[in-house]
Amino acid sequence: MPTSREDVKGLVPLNILVSALLTDMYQITMSYAYWKAGRHNENAVFDLFFRKCPFKGQFAIFAGLSEVIALMNSFTFSPSDIAYLRTVLPHCEEAFFDWLGQLDCRNVRLYALEEGSLCFPRIPLIRVEGPLAVAQLLETPLLNLINYPSLIATNAARLRLAAGADKTLLEFGLRRAQGPDGALSASRYSYIGGFNGTSNVLAGKLIGVDIRGTHAHAFVQSYTSFEQIKDPTLDGKDFVAIVKGYRDRPVCGKGSGSSNDGELAAFTAYAQAFPDGFVALVDTYDTLQSGVPNFLCVALALDDLGHRALGCRLDSGDLSYLSQEVRKMTTEAAKTFNRPFLATTNIVASNDINEESLHYLADQGHAIDTFGIGTNLVTCQAQPALGCVYKLVSIEGVPRIKLSQTTSKITIPGRKAVYRLLGADRVPILDIMLKDGEEPPQPGVPILARHPFVATKRARVTPTQVVRLQEMVWDGQAGGATSDMPTIHEVRATVAKGLKEIRQDTLQRLNPTPYKVSVSEGLHDFLHSLWEKEAPIRELS
Amino acid sequence: MPTSREDVKGLVPLNILVSALLTDMYQITMSYAYWKAGRHNENAVFDLFFRKCPFKGQFAIFAGLSEVIALMNSFTFSPSDIAYLRTVLPHCEEAFFDWLGQLDCRNVRLYALEEGSLCFPRIPLIRVEGPLAVAQLLETPLLNLINYPSLIATNAARLRLAAGADKTLLEFGLRRAQGPDGALSASRYSYIGGFNGTSNVLAGKLIGVDIRGTHAHAFVQSYTSFEQIKDPTLDGKDFVAIVKGYRDRPVCGKGSGSSNDGELAAFTAYAQAFPDGFVALVDTYDTLQSGVPNFLCVALALDDLGHRALGCRLDSGDLSYLSQEVRKMTTEAAKTFNRPFLATTNIVASNDINEESLHYLADQGHAIDTFGIGTNLVTCQAQPALGCVYKLVSIEGVPRIKLSQTTSKITIPGRKAVYRLLGADRVPILDIMLKDGEEPPQPGVPILARHPFVATKRARVTPTQVVRLQEMVWDGQAGGATSDMPTIHEVRATVAKGLKEIRQDTLQRLNPTPYKVSVSEGLHDFLHSLWEKEAPIRELS
């Protein structure tokens, strides 16, 4: 029987299913065709990029790189993989399987943006250089490992922007994700995007994200009366009696409504187990008539014994109205009983929260301190796929182009260098791609930045600072990863820094200003000459 | 370094990360509170169900059960899990961790619908009976393992209904899924829902779904001329010369447009590798001017050597128009060259296909034989989460209810028996839930079926046949799983049978007829008495 893996912290995939065989069949058939033609070792360059920012926004966050490196470390077809492939490709030559069985990434080089960087359409997030067949085989697993992490990091960052910097954001999506990976990725990359923690215990253990949790409705339902509490004590005192003593006081318990005694018993029992971690889910019966008054009884009783209740949680209803009513009640109780801490107890809210509802709540006013976000975060409901693509841009040193009747789908050919030009105060002005071998942009020297496809869109930029965006992150010939992977906390800091430095109108929700992605004059002209050469002249009659 | 797991066919989770620790933190804290109160072994009953069918439809498909059984077999906290939990719950008593460390599902019983069954709102898909703390801990992993499989099986079934029974449907979503699990689940459960195969090689190996694949644009781009083909032969003949011989003939090659020679070389090379598996991706340069004419050259040349080309694949543009033009061209070539097989070569289409576009294509007319569906299938874009819930319905034999200001969120209390009443010809009339202990419905005997919440919605039904929907699938005391799990092919047959037997207006895309889910008179009255008892009387002033 499997037990949790103990060795997952290293540079191997967290999920053992991440392997060379996690690929589309056409990668295998293409590899055979390349091998059969003796072309499998030709030197190829592929770019991994997206064409459009997600969520109708103008930015995205690059994430998933360390899992790509882990795949590179372990990229191999096992003997049983080979045995399986033989059964589905019975007519392929035996020597092909021998070759496939000894394949690894020793001749591959990867160049990539820094994980956590802000990124924009058409800029290669990763450039893969290596033998044609191996670089081709990497397409599917790389896309699988980059698409969802980048999407959810971006989604989390947008939720953080919508909620404001002072709120606590928790990821609650385990039950709605596409299996354990989807859930673990959600925990990891929402943290990177700006969340504070997750409910997912496995993510806590394996990834090191803070975990949080209280109790569910079932816990409350399981209590019908105080008779179910066999031991009424806490710290040697009769805690049940103390709680009951508050039941008929103003604001609290029956004093404020027709509170449910089973619910009060449940809160009491939970507080006995977690006297310093008491958060009450208050909407099992009636939030304002029962849940909050009962919460106050237990919070006051805990305080009598020197324990501080943390807060209460809303999971249904009008969160704007309810949170403000809860704050009124806790404030009133704080005054009535002279317990100032009650006025600042944490109000946690969940229930179908998304980017829109966060903006709506901010507009309406609310008193929520912490948001738990599940379904909308992990499914990225507003756009559930990022759509990164992986395109051949050069083979044996010869740049290649992929044409399309849709101009935005035309690829920028060749091996390219990518720079971010910064103005004063490190504010990015635009990204620019140069032809391999072109002189890099220099601070203080004007450079013409052109739109790749629209001739009239040009800008002359004099950068204060020039940042090269892609660094080599894997060099198979030199032992693999070129440096240690950053921790999730470091990647999170990179995201936060990027979001702070960019022009804020790029991030705004309504009509965000597009960030410019441009090509040099040299690359522009080269692209258009190749385009003209490859495009067929249509025969019309 | 990890290699693919060889032992995954058995009843252990496919993904080693599926474990007891794959849970929400509040399950652990609740367990501690139950344990601390000495209630952890109380006998609890939970129902797992959804409240609303996905995709604005009136049916869903129940899937994921065999993975739940695999979890039950391996449900345990490893020593390192316990060590981790100690660090996050430092104030919990040591004896709790001792107890947690020896936990398993030996005292749990599961009752479930048959995997692949059609299912409807509020009917418990799974009923869990067992010690309160264990049954509670199962909530999150069970929801994680049922939600997405059921959603994607339903999505696949809807796509099958939209495409029609005679089309081939292939799952192409690996690169857009939430990691390897999302992708493997998509392959497995789309097959169950009615798809024919997948591009995912790992799914082929581990799950046994048929895999398919041809080549990508990169393969075409990698060829610029015939000079790249070092060995021009196939079956000892000069295949390149034969292909070139067709290049200036009518319909084919340059005879039909300004075809790209690099593309023709790529097709030729691919056909040399797969002479009996030749499918050409025809949209790299220009589908009708280049791709299809080049496909025809190679298909004719292959035929000269006794090999049969399979077809061509469209991945962009107006698929209705293009597929019909392709069919015209292959039909014309079939006549011109007297090769009838060309008129029926397979036309494969992909590119952002979803349920709507399938209906649109059917309305417009098309000549597509095979659809490859990726993003929309695996992300379930139209509704990316199913929303199953897991609710306590009984504890120590006492039925419990969960109230809500939203009536549809009120739970049906107690342990229930569930029956499907069939009319003549095995057509299901409705599902009905009975109170535990009530006499089962009998064929030929009228029974009153009531809407759980709307008093005026009642029907008297005289069933021809009565099917008990839930069977015991796991009995920890009797060794675990009560029978062998069905194969994916058997589950797929169950889905197909269910879709065939149900009233077809339940399945239709626009304004589908709701399938009735009802309660017996006895359960109705019991539900309402408990509701009235638990609901607070609001204090208004």
CSV table of C-alpha atoms in Angstrom, one decimal, chain A residues 1-6 12-19 21-30 32-34 36-39 42 46 73-74 78 80-81 84-85 88-89 92 136 139-140 143-144 147-148 174-184 199-202 204-206 211-219 221-224 228 230 257-258 260 270 272-274 283-286 289 313 351 375 378-379 381 384-385 387-389 391-392 395 400-403 409 534 536-539, chain B residues 1-6 12-19 21-30 32-34 36-39 42 46 73-74 78 80-81 84-85 88-89 92 136 139-140 143-144 147-148 174-184 199-202 204-206 211-219 221-224 228 230 257-258 260 270 272-274 283-286 289 313 351 375 378-379 381 384-385 387-389 391-392 395 400-403 409 534 536-539:
chain,number,residue,atom,x,y,z
A,1,MET,CA,0.0,0.0,0.0
A,2,PRO,CA,1.3,3.5,-0.8
A,3,THR,CA,2.1,5.9,1.9
A,4,SER,CA,2.8,9.5,1.5
A,5,ARG,CA,6.1,10.1,-0.3
A,6,GLU,CA,8.9,11.3,2.0
A,12,VAL,CA,11.9,15.3,-8.6
A,13,PRO,CA,8.2,15.7,-9.5
A,14,LEU,CA,5.8,15.8,-6.5
A,15,ASN,CA,3.6,13.5,-8.4
A,16,ILE,CA,5.2,10.2,-9.6
A,17,LEU,CA,2.8,10.3,-12.6
A,18,VAL,CA,4.7,13.3,-14.0
A,19,SER,CA,7.0,11.4,-16.4
A,21,LEU,CA,5.0,9.2,-20.8
A,22,LEU,CA,2.7,12.0,-19.7
A,23,THR,CA,2.5,13.2,-23.2
A,24,ASP,CA,0.3,13.3,-26.3
A,25,MET,CA,0.6,10.3,-28.7
A,26,TYR,CA,1.6,12.5,-31.6
A,27,GLN,CA,4.8,13.4,-29.8
A,28,ILE,CA,5.7,9.7,-29.9
A,29,THR,CA,4.7,9.2,-33.5
A,30,MET,CA,6.5,12.4,-34.6
A,32,TYR,CA,9.5,8.0,-34.7
A,33,ALA,CA,9.1,9.9,-37.9
A,34,TYR,CA,12.1,12.1,-37.0
A,36,LYS,CA,13.2,7.1,-39.1
A,37,ALA,CA,14.3,10.1,-41.2
A,38,GLY,CA,17.5,10.4,-39.2
A,39,ARG,CA,16.6,13.9,-38.1
A,42,GLU,CA,18.9,18.1,-35.4
A,46,PHE,CA,10.9,25.9,-29.4
A,73,ASN,CA,15.7,15.7,-13.9
A,74,SER,CA,13.5,12.6,-14.1
A,78,SER,CA,10.9,3.2,-18.0
A,80,SER,CA,7.5,-0.8,-18.8
A,81,ASP,CA,6.7,2.4,-20.7
A,84,TYR,CA,3.6,-0.5,-23.5
A,85,LEU,CA,4.7,1.7,-26.5
A,88,VAL,CA,0.6,0.4,-29.5
A,89,LEU,CA,3.2,0.9,-32.3
A,92,CYS,CA,7.9,0.6,-35.5
A,136,GLN,CA,9.4,17.9,-29.3
A,139,GLU,CA,6.0,19.9,-25.4
A,140,THR,CA,3.1,18.3,-23.7
A,143,LEU,CA,2.5,22.8,-21.2
A,144,ASN,CA,0.7,20.7,-18.6
A,147,ASN,CA,-0.5,26.3,-18.0
A,148,TYR,CA,-2.4,25.7,-14.8
A,174,LEU,CA,-9.6,21.0,-2.6
A,175,ARG,CA,-13.0,19.4,-3.1
A,176,ARG,CA,-13.6,21.2,-6.4
A,177,ALA,CA,-10.2,20.7,-8.0
A,178,GLN,CA,-9.3,18.2,-10.7
A,179,GLY,CA,-7.9,15.6,-8.3
A,180,PRO,CA,-5.0,15.9,-5.9
A,181,ASP,CA,-2.6,17.6,-8.3
A,182,GLY,CA,-5.2,20.3,-9.2
A,183,ALA,CA,-5.7,20.8,-5.5
A,184,LEU,CA,-2.0,20.9,-4.6
A,199,SER,CA,-7.2,24.3,3.9
A,200,ASN,CA,-5.3,21.5,2.2
A,201,VAL,CA,-3.4,19.6,4.8
A,202,LEU,CA,-1.3,17.7,2.2
A,204,GLY,CA,0.9,22.1,4.2
A,205,LYS,CA,3.0,19.0,4.6
A,206,LEU,CA,4.5,18.7,1.1
A,211,ILE,CA,-2.9,25.6,6.7
A,212,ARG,CA,-6.1,26.7,8.4
A,213,GLY,CA,-9.4,25.2,9.4
A,214,THR,CA,-12.2,25.2,11.9
A,215,HIS,CA,-15.3,23.1,11.7
A,216,ALA,CA,-18.1,22.3,9.3
A,217,HIS,CA,-21.9,22.4,9.6
A,218,ALA,CA,-21.8,18.7,10.4
A,219,PHE,CA,-20.0,19.4,13.7
A,221,GLN,CA,-25.5,19.4,13.6
A,222,SER,CA,-24.0,16.6,15.5
A,223,TYR,CA,-24.9,18.3,18.8
A,224,THR,CA,-28.5,18.6,19.9
A,228,GLN,CA,-23.7,15.4,24.8
A,230,LYS,CA,-19.7,14.4,29.1
A,257,GLY,CA,-32.8,35.8,19.7
A,258,SER,CA,-34.0,32.3,19.7
A,260,ASN,CA,-30.2,26.9,19.1
A,270,TYR,CA,-15.1,23.0,20.0
A,272,GLN,CA,-12.9,22.9,24.9
A,273,ALA,CA,-10.8,21.3,22.2
A,274,PHE,CA,-9.3,24.5,20.9
A,283,ASP,CA,-24.8,29.9,9.9
A,284,THR,CA,-26.0,26.4,10.5
A,285,TYR,CA,-29.4,27.6,11.9
A,286,ASP,CA,-29.7,31.4,11.7
A,289,GLN,CA,-30.5,35.0,15.8
A,313,ARG,CA,-17.2,32.4,9.9
A,351,ASN,CA,-19.5,31.0,-0.2
A,375,THR,CA,-14.4,26.8,-6.5
A,378,VAL,CA,-9.2,26.5,-8.3
A,379,THR,CA,-11.4,26.2,-11.4
A,381,GLN,CA,-14.1,29.8,-13.6
A,384,PRO,CA,-10.4,27.8,-16.9
A,385,ALA,CA,-7.4,27.4,-19.3
A,387,GLY,CA,-3.7,28.5,-23.5
A,388,CYS,CA,0.1,28.4,-23.6
A,389,VAL,CA,1.4,27.0,-26.9
A,391,LYS,CA,6.1,26.5,-31.2
A,392,LEU,CA,9.1,25.5,-33.3
A,395,ILE,CA,15.9,24.2,-36.7
A,400,ARG,CA,11.1,28.8,-38.9
A,401,ILE,CA,7.7,30.6,-38.9
A,402,LYS,CA,4.2,29.2,-38.4
A,403,LEU,CA,1.7,31.1,-40.5
A,409,LYS,CA,-1.4,33.3,-34.3
A,534,GLU,CA,6.4,31.3,-46.8
A,536,PRO,CA,1.3,31.0,-50.6
A,537,ILE,CA,0.0,33.3,-53.3
A,538,ARG,CA,-3.7,32.4,-53.4
A,539,GLU,CA,-5.2,31.4,-56.7
B,1,MET,CA,14.3,8.9,-9.4
B,2,PRO,CA,10.7,7.9,-9.8
B,3,THR,CA,9.6,5.6,-12.6
B,4,SER,CA,6.0,4.9,-13.6
B,5,ARG,CA,4.2,2.9,-11.0
B,6,GLU,CA,3.7,-0.7,-12.1
B,12,VAL,CA,-4.9,1.3,-4.7
B,13,PRO,CA,-5.1,4.9,-5.8
B,14,LEU,CA,-3.5,5.6,-9.1
B,15,ASN,CA,-1.9,8.7,-7.6
B,16,ILE,CA,0.1,8.1,-4.4
B,17,LEU,CA,-0.9,11.5,-3.3
B,18,VAL,CA,-4.5,10.3,-2.8
B,19,SER,CA,-4.3,9.6,0.9
B,21,LEU,CA,-4.0,13.6,4.5
B,22,LEU,CA,-5.5,14.9,1.2
B,23,THR,CA,-8.1,16.6,3.3
B,24,ASP,CA,-9.2,20.0,4.6
B,25,MET,CA,-7.7,21.1,7.9
B,26,TYR,CA,-11.1,21.4,9.5
B,27,GLN,CA,-11.6,17.7,9.2
B,28,ILE,CA,-8.6,17.2,11.5
B,29,THR,CA,-9.6,19.8,14.0
B,30,MET,CA,-13.2,18.5,14.1
B,32,TYR,CA,-9.9,16.3,17.5
B,33,ALA,CA,-12.9,18.0,19.0
B,34,TYR,CA,-14.9,14.8,18.6
B,36,LYS,CA,-11.7,15.1,22.9
B,37,ALA,CA,-15.4,14.9,23.7
B,38,GLY,CA,-15.3,11.1,23.5
B,39,ARG,CA,-17.7,11.1,20.5
B,42,GLU,CA,-20.6,7.5,17.6
B,46,PHE,CA,-23.4,11.1,5.8
B,73,ASN,CA,-8.3,0.4,0.9
B,74,SER,CA,-5.4,2.7,1.6
B,78,SER,CA,1.6,7.5,7.8
B,80,SER,CA,5.3,11.2,8.8
B,81,ASP,CA,1.8,12.5,8.3
B,84,TYR,CA,3.5,16.8,10.5
B,85,LEU,CA,0.1,17.1,12.2
B,88,VAL,CA,0.6,22.2,13.3
B,89,LEU,CA,-1.5,21.1,16.3
B,92,CYS,CA,-3.5,18.6,21.0
B,136,GLN,CA,-16.1,13.0,8.8
B,139,GLU,CA,-15.6,14.1,3.4
B,140,THR,CA,-12.9,16.0,1.5
B,143,LEU,CA,-15.7,14.9,-2.8
B,144,ASN,CA,-12.4,15.4,-4.6
B,147,ASN,CA,-16.8,15.8,-8.2
B,148,TYR,CA,-14.5,16.0,-11.2
B,174,LEU,CA,-3.7,16.9,-21.5
B,175,ARG,CA,-2.0,20.2,-21.9
B,176,ARG,CA,-4.9,22.2,-20.5
B,177,ALA,CA,-5.8,20.0,-17.5
B,178,GLN,CA,-5.0,20.7,-13.8
B,179,GLY,CA,-1.8,18.6,-13.8
B,180,PRO,CA,-1.5,14.8,-14.5
B,181,ASP,CA,-4.5,13.8,-12.4
B,182,GLY,CA,-6.8,16.2,-14.1
B,183,ALA,CA,-5.6,14.9,-17.4
B,184,LEU,CA,-5.8,11.2,-16.5
B,199,SER,CA,-4.1,11.5,-27.0
B,200,ASN,CA,-2.8,10.9,-23.5
B,201,VAL,CA,-0.2,8.1,-23.6
B,202,LEU,CA,0.0,7.6,-19.9
B,204,GLY,CA,-3.4,4.4,-22.4
B,205,LYS,CA,-0.8,2.6,-20.4
B,206,LEU,CA,-2.4,3.0,-16.9
B,211,ILE,CA,-4.7,6.3,-27.7
B,212,ARG,CA,-4.4,8.3,-31.0
B,213,GLY,CA,-2.1,10.8,-32.5
B,214,THR,CA,-0.6,12.0,-35.7
B,215,HIS,CA,1.8,15.0,-35.9
B,216,ALA,CA,1.9,18.7,-35.0
B,217,HIS,CA,2.5,21.8,-37.0
B,218,ALA,CA,6.1,21.7,-35.8
B,219,PHE,CA,6.7,18.5,-37.8
B,221,GLN,CA,7.5,23.4,-40.2
B,222,SER,CA,10.6,21.3,-39.6
B,223,TYR,CA,10.7,20.4,-43.3
B,224,THR,CA,11.6,23.0,-45.9
B,228,GLN,CA,15.8,16.8,-46.0
B,230,LYS,CA,17.8,11.3,-46.9
B,257,GLY,CA,-3.0,25.6,-55.8
B,258,SER,CA,0.3,27.0,-54.7
B,260,ASN,CA,4.1,24.3,-50.0
B,270,TYR,CA,5.5,10.9,-42.1
B,272,GLN,CA,7.4,6.7,-44.8
B,273,ALA,CA,7.3,6.2,-41.0
B,274,PHE,CA,3.6,5.3,-40.8
B,283,ASP,CA,-3.5,23.7,-42.0
B,284,THR,CA,0.1,24.7,-41.4
B,285,TYR,CA,0.2,27.0,-44.5
B,286,ASP,CA,-3.1,27.0,-46.3
B,289,GLN,CA,-4.4,25.5,-51.4
B,313,ARG,CA,-6.9,16.8,-39.8
B,351,ASN,CA,-9.8,23.7,-32.4
B,375,THR,CA,-9.8,22.6,-23.5
B,378,VAL,CA,-11.2,18.9,-19.6
B,379,THR,CA,-11.9,22.3,-18.1
B,381,GLN,CA,-15.6,25.4,-19.3
B,384,PRO,CA,-16.0,23.8,-14.2
B,385,ALA,CA,-17.2,22.3,-10.9
B,387,GLY,CA,-20.7,21.1,-6.4
B,388,CYS,CA,-21.3,17.8,-4.7
B,389,VAL,CA,-21.8,18.2,-0.9
B,391,LYS,CA,-24.0,16.2,4.7
B,392,LEU,CA,-24.5,14.6,8.1
B,395,ILE,CA,-26.0,10.3,14.4
B,400,ARG,CA,-30.3,15.3,11.7
B,401,ILE,CA,-31.3,18.1,9.4
B,402,LYS,CA,-29.3,21.1,8.0
B,403,LEU,CA,-31.5,24.1,7.6
B,409,LYS,CA,-30.1,23.7,0.5
B,534,GLU,CA,-35.2,22.9,14.4
B,536,PRO,CA,-35.9,29.2,15.1
B,537,ILE,CA,-38.9,31.4,15.5
B,538,ARG,CA,-37.5,34.8,14.4
B,539,GLU,CA,-37.9,37.7,16.7
